[in-house]
Structures are given as C-alpha cells and as structure tokens.
Short mmCIF file of C-alpha atoms and ligand atoms in Angstrom, two decimals:
data_model
loop_
_atom_site.label_atom_id
_atom_site.label_comp_id
_atom_site.label_asym_id
_atom_site.label_seq_id
_atom_site.Cartn_x
_atom_site.Cartn_y
_atom_site.Cartn_z
CA MET A 1497 -5.02 -87.39 -9.28
CA ILE A 1498 -1.42 -86.93 -10.32
CA SER A 1499 -0.08 -83.39 -10.32
CA PRO A 1500 0.78 -81.79 -13.67
CA VAL A 1501 4.41 -81.81 -12.46
CA LEU A 1502 5.59 -85.42 -11.96
CA PRO A 1503 5.56 -85.86 -8.18
CA THR A 1504 9.16 -87.07 -7.72
CA TYR A 1505 10.12 -84.27 -5.32
CA THR A 1506 9.11 -83.56 -1.74
CA ARG A 1507 8.93 -79.79 -1.95
CA ALA A 1508 8.74 -77.25 0.84
CA PRO A 1509 5.65 -75.05 0.48
CA LEU A 1510 7.78 -72.04 -0.40
CA SER A 1511 7.95 -70.13 -3.66
CA PHE A 1512 10.13 -67.19 -4.47
CA LYS A 1513 9.68 -64.37 -6.91
CA LYS A 1514 13.00 -62.59 -6.62
CA GLY A 1515 16.55 -62.98 -5.39
CA GLN A 1516 19.38 -60.63 -4.55
CA GLY A 1517 22.74 -61.92 -3.35
CA PRO A 1518 22.01 -64.49 -0.61
CA TRP A 1519 18.43 -63.23 -0.12
CA LEU A 1520 15.24 -64.65 -1.60
CA GLU A 1521 11.87 -62.92 -1.51
CA THR A 1522 8.66 -64.95 -1.36
CA ASP A 1523 5.49 -64.08 -3.23
CA ALA A 1524 4.25 -62.58 0.05
CA GLY A 1525 7.33 -60.36 0.32
CA GLU A 1526 9.08 -62.28 3.12
CA MET A 1527 12.90 -62.36 2.99
CA TYR A 1528 14.71 -65.68 3.38
CA LEU A 1529 18.45 -66.10 3.78
CA ASP A 1530 19.52 -68.71 1.26
CA MET A 1531 22.33 -70.85 2.70
CA GLY A 1532 21.68 -73.55 0.07
CA ALA A 1533 22.13 -71.32 -2.99
CA GLY A 1534 20.18 -73.65 -5.24
CA ILE A 1535 22.25 -76.60 -3.96
CA GLY A 1536 25.49 -74.75 -4.50
CA THR A 1537 24.70 -73.56 -8.01
CA CYS A 1538 24.21 -69.87 -7.32
CA SER A 1539 27.87 -69.53 -6.42
CA LEU A 1540 27.79 -65.74 -6.77
CA GLY A 1541 24.36 -65.29 -5.20
CA HIS A 1542 21.14 -64.37 -6.95
CA ALA A 1543 20.98 -61.73 -9.67
CA HIS A 1544 24.69 -60.94 -9.66
CA PRO A 1545 24.92 -57.76 -11.76
CA LYS A 1546 27.80 -59.02 -13.93
CA LEU A 1547 26.06 -62.31 -14.69
CA VAL A 1548 22.78 -60.56 -15.45
CA ALA A 1549 24.59 -58.17 -17.79
CA VAL A 1550 26.36 -60.86 -19.83
CA LEU A 1551 23.25 -63.03 -20.01
CA GLU A 1552 21.12 -60.09 -21.15
CA ALA A 1553 23.66 -59.00 -23.72
CA GLN A 1554 24.03 -62.53 -25.10
CA ALA A 1555 20.24 -63.01 -25.09
CA ARG A 1556 19.88 -60.02 -27.39
CA ARG A 1557 22.59 -61.26 -29.76
CA LEU A 1558 22.23 -65.02 -30.16
CA TRP A 1559 20.77 -67.91 -28.16
CA HIS A 1560 21.71 -71.07 -29.93
CA THR A 1561 23.35 -72.43 -33.02
CA SER A 1562 24.32 -76.04 -32.05
CA ASN A 1563 27.69 -77.73 -32.10
CA LEU A 1564 27.59 -78.01 -35.88
CA TYR A 1565 29.29 -74.61 -35.79
CA GLU A 1566 31.98 -72.90 -33.82
CA ILE A 1567 30.88 -71.29 -30.57
CA PRO A 1568 33.33 -68.59 -29.48
CA ASN A 1569 31.91 -68.36 -25.93
CA GLN A 1570 32.54 -72.09 -25.55
CA GLU A 1571 36.12 -71.77 -26.72
CA ALA A 1572 36.69 -68.86 -24.35
CA LEU A 1573 35.34 -70.79 -21.36
CA ALA A 1574 37.28 -73.93 -22.28
CA GLU A 1575 40.48 -71.87 -22.47
CA LYS A 1576 39.82 -70.44 -19.01
CA LEU A 1577 39.19 -73.89 -17.54
CA VAL A 1578 42.32 -75.28 -19.17
CA GLU A 1579 44.38 -72.31 -17.96
CA HIS A 1580 43.21 -72.72 -14.36
CA SER A 1581 43.22 -76.51 -13.99
CA PHE A 1582 45.14 -79.69 -14.78
CA ALA A 1583 42.92 -80.22 -17.81
CA ASP A 1584 43.93 -79.95 -21.45
CA THR A 1585 40.46 -80.21 -22.94
CA VAL A 1586 36.79 -79.63 -22.06
CA PHE A 1587 33.40 -80.97 -23.19
CA PHE A 1588 30.37 -78.90 -22.17
CA THR A 1589 27.07 -80.31 -20.98
CA ASN A 1590 23.85 -78.92 -19.49
CA SER A 1591 24.07 -80.75 -16.19
CA GLY A 1592 26.30 -82.67 -13.86
CA THR A 1593 24.75 -85.99 -14.77
CA GLU A 1594 25.61 -85.54 -18.42
CA ALA A 1595 29.17 -84.62 -17.50
CA MET A 1596 29.38 -87.86 -15.48
CA GLU A 1597 28.06 -89.87 -18.42
CA LEU A 1598 30.93 -88.62 -20.52
CA ALA A 1599 33.47 -89.24 -17.75
CA VAL A 1600 32.41 -92.91 -17.67
CA LYS A 1601 32.37 -93.22 -21.45
CA MET A 1602 35.72 -91.46 -21.79
CA ALA A 1603 37.42 -93.77 -19.31
CA ARG A 1604 36.14 -96.87 -21.08
CA LYS A 1605 36.98 -95.49 -24.50
CA TYR A 1606 40.48 -94.67 -23.34
CA PHE A 1607 41.24 -98.32 -22.69
CA SER A 1608 39.36 -99.68 -25.67
CA ALA A 1609 41.29 -97.34 -27.98
CA LYS A 1610 44.45 -98.81 -26.46
CA GLY A 1611 43.30 -102.34 -27.24
CA GLN A 1612 42.26 -103.07 -23.65
CA SER A 1613 38.51 -103.16 -24.16
CA GLU A 1614 38.14 -105.54 -21.20
CA ARG A 1615 38.91 -102.63 -18.88
CA VAL A 1616 35.42 -101.26 -18.25
CA GLU A 1617 35.02 -101.46 -14.49
CA ILE A 1618 34.85 -98.34 -12.35
CA ILE A 1619 35.38 -98.43 -8.59
CA THR A 1620 33.16 -96.11 -6.54
CA PHE A 1621 32.63 -95.46 -2.83
CA GLU A 1622 29.56 -96.01 -0.69
CA GLY A 1623 27.60 -92.79 -0.21
CA ALA A 1624 28.58 -91.48 -3.64
CA PHE A 1625 26.21 -89.43 -5.74
CA HIS A 1626 26.92 -89.01 -9.43
CA GLY A 1627 23.51 -88.16 -10.84
CA ARG A 1628 20.39 -90.03 -11.90
CA SER A 1629 21.25 -91.45 -15.30
CA SER A 1630 21.65 -95.19 -15.73
CA ALA A 1631 25.41 -94.86 -15.24
CA GLY A 1632 24.98 -92.37 -12.40
CA ILE A 1633 22.71 -94.62 -10.36
CA ALA A 1634 24.87 -97.66 -11.08
CA ALA A 1635 27.85 -95.73 -9.71
CA SER A 1636 25.97 -94.56 -6.61
CA LYS A 1637 23.95 -97.73 -5.91
CA GLY A 1638 21.53 -95.94 -3.55
CA ALA A 1639 18.50 -98.20 -3.02
CA LYS A 1640 15.94 -95.45 -3.70
CA MET A 1641 17.70 -94.57 -6.92
CA ILE A 1642 18.01 -98.09 -8.36
CA ASP A 1643 15.04 -100.10 -7.02
CA GLY A 1644 12.56 -100.89 -9.77
CA PHE A 1645 14.56 -99.37 -12.59
CA GLY A 1646 15.52 -102.64 -14.18
CA PRO A 1647 18.97 -104.00 -14.89
CA ILE A 1648 21.67 -101.83 -13.39
CA LEU A 1649 24.33 -100.76 -15.86
CA PRO A 1650 27.18 -103.22 -15.29
CA GLY A 1651 30.78 -102.28 -14.64
CA PHE A 1652 30.58 -100.51 -11.31
CA VAL A 1653 32.07 -101.94 -8.13
CA GLN A 1654 31.45 -100.21 -4.84
CA VAL A 1655 33.61 -100.28 -1.71
CA PRO A 1656 33.02 -98.69 1.74
CA PHE A 1657 33.47 -94.94 2.06
CA ASN A 1658 37.12 -93.84 2.16
CA ASP A 1659 38.32 -97.45 2.42
CA ILE A 1660 41.43 -97.20 0.28
CA GLU A 1661 42.57 -100.76 1.04
CA ALA A 1662 39.19 -102.11 -0.07
CA ALA A 1663 39.46 -100.13 -3.30
CA LYS A 1664 42.91 -101.58 -3.89
CA ALA A 1665 41.67 -105.09 -3.18
CA VAL A 1666 38.96 -105.03 -5.87
CA ILE A 1667 41.28 -103.86 -8.67
CA GLY A 1668 41.52 -106.51 -11.35
CA PRO A 1669 42.22 -106.97 -15.05
CA GLU A 1670 38.86 -105.34 -15.86
CA THR A 1671 39.35 -102.20 -13.79
CA ALA A 1672 39.46 -98.94 -15.72
CA ALA A 1673 39.12 -96.19 -13.16
CA ILE A 1674 38.47 -95.06 -9.62
CA LEU A 1675 35.70 -92.47 -9.29
CA LEU A 1676 35.04 -90.27 -6.29
CA GLU A 1677 33.84 -86.92 -5.04
CA PRO A 1678 36.78 -85.45 -3.05
CA ILE A 1679 34.06 -84.33 -0.64
CA GLN A 1680 30.83 -86.29 -0.90
CA GLY A 1681 27.92 -83.86 -1.20
CA GLU A 1682 24.59 -85.71 -1.08
CA GLY A 1683 26.39 -88.35 1.01
CA GLY A 1684 26.61 -85.85 3.88
CA ILE A 1685 29.58 -83.53 3.19
CA ARG A 1686 32.09 -86.30 3.85
CA PRO A 1687 35.66 -85.40 2.85
CA PHE A 1688 38.06 -88.13 1.81
CA GLY A 1689 40.97 -86.14 3.13
CA ASP A 1690 44.28 -85.29 1.46
CA ALA A 1691 46.03 -88.51 2.46
CA SER A 1692 43.33 -90.65 0.80
CA LEU A 1693 43.35 -88.56 -2.37
CA LYS A 1694 47.13 -88.91 -2.58
CA ALA A 1695 46.92 -92.66 -1.95
CA LEU A 1696 44.29 -93.07 -4.68
CA ARG A 1697 46.44 -91.11 -7.12
CA GLU A 1698 49.38 -93.38 -6.33
CA ILE A 1699 47.31 -96.53 -6.76
CA CYS A 1700 46.01 -95.33 -10.12
CA ASP A 1701 49.56 -94.51 -11.27
CA GLU A 1702 50.91 -97.89 -10.16
CA GLN A 1703 48.09 -99.85 -11.77
CA GLY A 1704 47.67 -97.73 -14.89
CA LEU A 1705 44.12 -96.69 -13.97
CA LEU A 1706 42.35 -93.40 -14.54
CA LEU A 1707 41.39 -91.28 -11.55
CA ILE A 1708 38.03 -89.57 -12.07
CA MET A 1709 36.92 -86.83 -9.73
CA ASP A 1710 33.36 -85.59 -9.50
CA GLU A 1711 33.76 -81.96 -8.43
CA ILE A 1712 30.22 -81.04 -9.41
CA GLN A 1713 29.44 -79.93 -5.86
CA CYS A 1714 32.86 -79.32 -4.27
CA GLY A 1715 34.51 -77.57 -7.22
CA MET A 1716 34.38 -74.03 -8.61
CA GLY A 1717 35.84 -72.31 -5.58
CA ARG A 1718 33.58 -73.85 -2.96
CA THR A 1719 36.43 -75.08 -0.74
CA GLY A 1720 38.62 -71.99 -1.18
CA LYS A 1721 40.58 -73.51 -4.06
CA LEU A 1722 39.17 -73.52 -7.57
CA PHE A 1723 38.97 -77.32 -7.30
CA ALA A 1724 38.90 -79.34 -4.08
CA HIS A 1725 41.58 -81.82 -5.16
CA GLU A 1726 44.13 -78.96 -5.27
CA TRP A 1727 44.34 -79.08 -1.45
CA ALA A 1728 45.86 -82.56 -1.73
CA GLY A 1729 48.45 -81.47 -4.28
CA ILE A 1730 47.36 -84.10 -6.79
CA THR A 1731 45.33 -84.02 -10.00
CA PRO A 1732 42.80 -86.42 -11.50
CA ASP A 1733 42.81 -87.56 -15.13
CA ILE A 1734 39.16 -86.73 -15.71
CA MET A 1735 36.95 -84.34 -13.73
CA THR A 1736 33.32 -83.36 -13.86
CA ILE A 1737 32.10 -79.85 -13.07
CA ALA A 1738 28.58 -78.38 -12.95
CA LYS A 1739 26.50 -76.63 -10.28
CA GLY A 1740 28.64 -73.57 -9.39
CA ILE A 1741 30.07 -73.01 -12.87
CA GLY A 1742 26.76 -71.74 -14.23
CA GLY A 1743 25.93 -69.51 -11.27
CA GLY A 1744 22.37 -70.85 -11.56
CA PHE A 1745 22.30 -71.24 -15.35
CA PRO A 1746 22.34 -74.91 -16.46
CA LEU A 1747 25.92 -75.74 -17.40
CA GLY A 1748 28.29 -78.63 -16.81
CA ALA A 1749 31.59 -79.85 -18.14
CA CYS A 1750 33.76 -82.91 -18.31
CA VAL A 1751 37.43 -81.95 -18.41
CA ALA A 1752 40.42 -84.20 -18.94
CA THR A 1753 44.08 -84.50 -19.72
CA GLU A 1754 44.99 -84.96 -23.36
CA GLU A 1755 46.00 -88.56 -22.60
CA ALA A 1756 42.73 -89.49 -20.84
CA ALA A 1757 40.70 -87.87 -23.63
CA SER A 1758 42.66 -89.57 -26.39
CA GLY A 1759 39.87 -91.98 -27.34
CA MET A 1760 37.28 -89.23 -27.83
CA VAL A 1761 37.64 -88.41 -31.51
CA ALA A 1762 35.09 -86.78 -33.84
CA GLY A 1763 31.71 -88.48 -33.73
CA THR A 1764 32.21 -90.33 -30.44
CA HIS A 1765 30.14 -87.94 -28.31
CA GLY A 1766 27.86 -84.95 -28.64
CA SER A 1767 25.11 -82.76 -27.24
CA THR A 1768 22.57 -80.44 -28.83
CA TYR A 1769 22.45 -77.80 -26.13
CA GLY A 1770 25.76 -78.51 -24.41
CA GLY A 1771 27.98 -75.44 -24.31
CA ASN A 1772 25.38 -73.16 -25.84
CA PRO A 1773 26.23 -69.44 -26.20
CA LEU A 1774 24.01 -68.32 -23.30
CA ALA A 1775 25.38 -70.87 -20.83
CA CYS A 1776 29.01 -70.25 -21.81
CA ALA A 1777 28.65 -66.47 -21.64
CA VAL A 1778 27.50 -66.87 -18.03
CA GLY A 1779 30.17 -69.52 -17.36
CA CYS A 1780 32.90 -67.13 -18.52
CA ALA A 1781 31.62 -64.41 -16.21
CA VAL A 1782 31.52 -66.85 -13.29
CA MET A 1783 35.08 -68.02 -14.02
CA ASN A 1784 36.29 -64.42 -14.26
CA GLU A 1785 34.86 -63.65 -10.83
CA ILE A 1786 36.06 -66.79 -9.07
CA THR A 1787 39.57 -66.54 -10.52
CA SER A 1788 39.84 -62.80 -9.89
CA ASP A 1789 42.50 -61.56 -7.49
CA GLY A 1790 41.74 -62.37 -3.88
CA PHE A 1791 38.36 -64.03 -4.50
CA LEU A 1792 39.37 -67.47 -3.24
CA ILE A 1793 41.27 -65.97 -0.31
CA ASP A 1794 38.00 -64.27 0.65
CA VAL A 1795 36.17 -67.59 0.37
CA SER A 1796 38.60 -69.11 2.87
CA ARG A 1797 38.23 -66.12 5.18
CA LEU A 1798 34.41 -66.32 5.02
CA ALA A 1799 34.61 -70.07 5.52
CA GLY A 1800 36.62 -69.66 8.71
CA HIS A 1801 34.08 -67.16 9.95
CA LEU A 1802 31.11 -69.40 9.19
CA ARG A 1803 32.80 -72.45 10.64
CA GLN A 1804 33.39 -70.61 13.89
CA GLY A 1805 29.73 -69.61 14.01
CA LEU A 1806 28.65 -73.19 13.39
CA GLU A 1807 31.01 -74.55 16.06
CA GLY A 1808 29.28 -72.10 18.39
CA LEU A 1809 25.90 -73.57 17.44
CA VAL A 1810 27.13 -77.09 18.20
CA ALA A 1811 28.50 -75.96 21.58
CA GLY A 1812 25.33 -74.03 22.39
CA HIS A 1813 22.83 -76.66 21.26
CA PRO A 1814 24.28 -80.09 22.06
CA ASP A 1815 20.81 -81.66 21.98
CA ILE A 1816 20.28 -80.49 18.41
CA PHE A 1817 23.70 -80.45 16.71
CA THR A 1818 26.57 -82.90 17.04
CA PHE A 1819 29.43 -81.71 14.81
CA VAL A 1820 30.59 -79.45 12.00
CA ARG A 1821 32.43 -80.94 9.07
CA GLY A 1822 33.40 -80.08 5.54
CA SER A 1823 35.71 -77.65 3.86
CA GLY A 1824 35.47 -74.01 2.86
CA LEU A 1825 31.88 -72.97 2.25
CA MET A 1826 30.78 -76.59 1.92
CA LEU A 1827 29.88 -77.33 5.51
CA ALA A 1828 27.56 -79.69 7.33
CA LEU A 1829 25.99 -79.64 10.75
CA GLY A 1830 25.44 -83.11 12.15
CA CYS A 1831 21.96 -83.32 13.69
CA LYS A 1832 20.85 -85.18 16.79
CA VAL A 1833 17.18 -84.70 15.86
CA PRO A 1834 15.75 -85.76 12.48
CA VAL A 1835 17.38 -83.60 9.82
CA MET A 1836 14.07 -82.44 8.37
CA ASP A 1837 13.11 -81.02 11.78
CA VAL A 1838 16.16 -78.77 11.54
CA VAL A 1839 15.43 -77.81 7.93
CA ASN A 1840 11.81 -76.95 8.81
CA ALA A 1841 12.80 -75.03 11.95
CA GLY A 1842 15.14 -73.09 9.65
CA TYR A 1843 12.24 -72.21 7.37
CA ASP A 1844 10.33 -70.93 10.42
CA GLU A 1845 13.26 -68.56 11.07
CA LYS A 1846 13.57 -67.77 7.35
CA VAL A 1847 16.93 -69.39 6.76
CA MET A 1848 17.31 -72.12 4.17
CA VAL A 1849 19.63 -75.10 4.60
CA VAL A 1850 19.70 -78.34 2.62
CA PRO A 1851 19.33 -81.86 4.03
CA ALA A 1852 21.83 -84.57 3.11
CA SER A 1853 22.45 -88.21 4.01
CA ASP A 1854 23.95 -89.17 7.35
CA ASN A 1855 21.42 -86.85 9.08
CA VAL A 1856 23.27 -83.63 8.35
CA VAL A 1857 22.14 -80.26 7.06
CA ARG A 1858 24.33 -78.77 4.36
CA LEU A 1859 25.37 -75.17 4.06
CA LEU A 1860 26.45 -74.21 0.55
CA PRO A 1861 26.05 -70.43 0.64
CA PRO A 1862 27.01 -68.04 -2.14
CA LEU A 1863 30.81 -67.70 -2.19
CA ASN A 1864 30.64 -63.90 -2.06
CA MET A 1865 28.46 -63.42 1.02
CA SER A 1866 29.18 -60.68 3.51
CA THR A 1867 30.23 -61.63 7.04
CA GLU A 1868 27.15 -59.71 8.26
CA ASP A 1869 24.86 -61.97 6.24
CA LEU A 1870 26.75 -65.06 7.44
CA ASP A 1871 26.31 -63.89 11.04
CA GLU A 1872 22.62 -63.33 10.36
CA ALA A 1873 22.34 -66.89 9.05
CA VAL A 1874 24.00 -68.28 12.17
CA TRP A 1875 21.66 -66.23 14.41
CA ARG A 1876 18.66 -67.54 12.54
CA LEU A 1877 19.93 -71.11 12.90
CA ASP A 1878 20.53 -70.39 16.58
CA ARG A 1879 16.88 -69.35 16.98
CA ALA A 1880 15.77 -72.40 14.98
CA ALA A 1881 17.76 -74.67 17.30
CA ALA A 1882 16.32 -72.91 20.38
CA ALA A 1883 12.80 -73.51 19.05
CA LEU A 1884 13.62 -77.20 18.55
CA GLU A 1885 14.94 -77.38 22.12
CA ARG A 1886 11.70 -75.93 23.47
CA LYS A 1887 9.83 -78.57 21.49
CA LEU A 1888 12.07 -81.30 22.91
CA ASP A 1889 11.54 -79.95 26.47
CA CYS A 1890 7.78 -79.97 25.93
CA GLU A 1891 7.87 -83.58 24.73
CA ASN A 1892 10.08 -84.63 27.67
CA ASN A 1893 7.72 -82.96 30.16
CA LYS A 1894 4.76 -84.74 28.62
CA GLY A 1895 6.75 -87.96 28.91
CA LEU A 1896 7.37 -87.31 32.63
CA GLN A 1897 3.72 -86.52 33.29
CA ALA A 1898 2.50 -89.65 31.50
C1 PLP B 2427 24.42 -82.55 -8.25
C2 PLP B 2427 25.45 -83.58 -8.45
C3 PLP B 2427 25.44 -84.41 -9.58
C4 PLP B 2427 24.35 -84.35 -10.61
O1 PLP B 2427 24.30 -83.11 -11.24
P1 PLP B 2427 22.94 -82.65 -12.00
O2 PLP B 2427 23.28 -81.29 -12.51
O3 PLP B 2427 21.86 -82.70 -11.00
O4 PLP B 2427 22.73 -83.61 -13.11
C5 PLP B 2427 26.48 -85.31 -9.72
N1 PLP B 2427 27.47 -85.39 -8.81
C6 PLP B 2427 27.51 -84.60 -7.73
C7 PLP B 2427 28.64 -84.71 -6.77
C8 PLP B 2427 26.49 -83.67 -7.49
O5 PLP B 2427 26.51 -82.93 -6.39
#
C-alpha cells in the first residue's frame, strides 16, 4: 500500500525534534552534527536567535497579503540584494526551481521583446541541476528526472561539463543564453573555475547572449564571497538564488540587470506566495548577518580549517576517500566505496553529510560554525571511515579464506 506521503524520496530512518546551531536532536534525544544544513539552506544553523526573533515578530503582525499590494519587507530585501550584487532588480519566489523558471522565461522574453523571438535556446552543461520543473529537468537532462515524463521542454542544448569549446560550437541563430552553476552542487561539487567563467562571459558578450548563473547552492556566502561568481571577477546577466537566503525558510529569487529584465513588464510573471512578508523578514535578517563586517572573512577562515581536516581524512583513509574538492564551505569528499556507505557510516557516528553525483559526499555546513564543532565533525567522519575500513578488512579476509 502506498504511504500517505508520496514515496519519491529514499529517506534515512532519522527524525529530529529540535535544532541548535549545527546540532540536531532526535526524538530519542541523540545529538547529530549537521554538516548538510538542510542541503545548504540553514546557512546560519538551526534556530538562530536573530532569525527566530524576526520570524516571531512578523508572525504576530502579518503573514500574507499577496503581490496585489506593496510588501515593505520585500522591497527591503530587494534593495539589499541590489546593493550587494550586480543586479538591478529582483523577483521573489518560494523555491529555487521557481527562480529558475523565471530565469528561463526572462531570457527568452528579453530576445522576443527585441524582435528576436527565434532566440529561445539555452546551453547547459552535463551534470547540471536546476530543479524539477519541466524547464528544470529539460536543462539538466538527468535520465531519472526526465524518463517517463513525456515530451521534454524544447530549447535546451547540453554540452559536456566545463567544455567551453563545445559550448561555443553549439551557439547558433537560436541561442539565447548559457546557463550554469559556477560550482555544480548535485552534480558532485564540481567547480567550473575562474578561467571558464571568464571565458563564458566573453563568449556571451561577443555573441550577444545572456549569461545565467544558478547560485541556488553556491551563493549566499557559501564560498566566502556573497556570490561564487565574484571570485572570477565577472558578473552574470541573470542569477537565481534560493537555499541559503531563507536560512531554512522557503525563499528564492531571480535577480537580473535592468537590461536583461527589460522584457518583464507588468503582467508577464507572478506568484501568490513569492516574497511573502514572513519569508522576506527572514531573508533580510539572513542578508544582514552574511553581509555584516567580517562574516565572509570568517567563512573563508572556517573553510580553510575544514578543508585541512578533510585533506587529513583523505591522507588517513586512502581506501575510503580519494580527494577533496570545492570552494569555501561547499566541499566534497570523493569516495572509493559506494557513497551511501559513507553517508550511513556517518549516521552511525552521528554526523550528517549529503550524497551527490560522481560518488562524493557533500559538506554544506552552517556558515557560522565554530572551529570546535568543525573539528568534531572531522573526528566523527574519521571514526566513520575507520569503521568502513574494518568492514573492508573483514570482507577481504573472508575473500582470502574462501
Ligand atoms: C536545490 C537546487 C535547485 C532547486 O531548488 P529547489 O528549492 O529545490 O526548487 C536548483 N538549482 C540548484 C543549483 C540547486 O542546488
């Protein structure tokens, strides 16, 4: 019999009643160290006092009015995003997928408003993840995501990961934009690298294309800059944000330059909940924290510390781990054993990491963790790896005896 909740997820048999910073408490009172932070959403950890305070205060005042009316919290958050990024304008959504939908629509509308309605095609890279909507799965082209779901939304061309020449080669009279995550998240924490981002910016400028960046996972301070593309010294035309901006409250945004957004006039797009007062109150508090003096410098410092710890794990457990990669507090450990073995061994040691493609585990911890908690996480992963080694030894011995 089907479960009351549609069984589309493979869930770990863990359930939590409470969180505090990077710690989660199970129903049975066991404490887990959360190095996944709700897949990078709880950017300031669980139950951050400032976020709780603004959410509580807003909850007592007003929950929702809709976008038929002005929403001051939305305006305040948009102003902050505009002040701290390349963007001139912001549309708020409830999720990353919805932000991506608008990014695709905006790019197409941009050209159609300029009388070039043939320009609809968007170039993406293998391993991309842009959400589960019809446009999102068409952009990603992952077999599990598209098989059986009928005609794929046309207008997406995919080239191999980080193959800039291949991207250049498929540009034609119908191309509108190039879309990428500066660091692929679900794809296995795979960075494009500054040189590639610069090259893509140049190509887009030469060919009059829009550059769309999906910073839903790598943005909002995760890499030690507010947005990951800043490391390359370039800017996109359109960018999607979600995950970390809500600190665990559902919130996303599609931001753009005035030029790229020029087709999006009144009536061309909308959302009932998008940018609601509760979400934007929390979003403002998150932005205030992440853009506060020294916050991002601390992220880089913590990142260096964690990276060192993880390099130690790779050196100490060469039969389990193969490499560390990523940027800032968006790091991956390559696994020599099946990735779920590592995730499960982590659960046994009460540390949570997140699997991703390419057989890596992801670490996306809260950006404000203490070095003590980071060390604790590395120790727990060390014990998890040791347990996996003992298991491997056991299996090898059995193999020898047989
Ligand atoms: C999570 C994610 C999405 C989808 O966001 P949802 O909030 O799950 O809709 C899109 N792109 C990237 C890079 C993501 O990490």
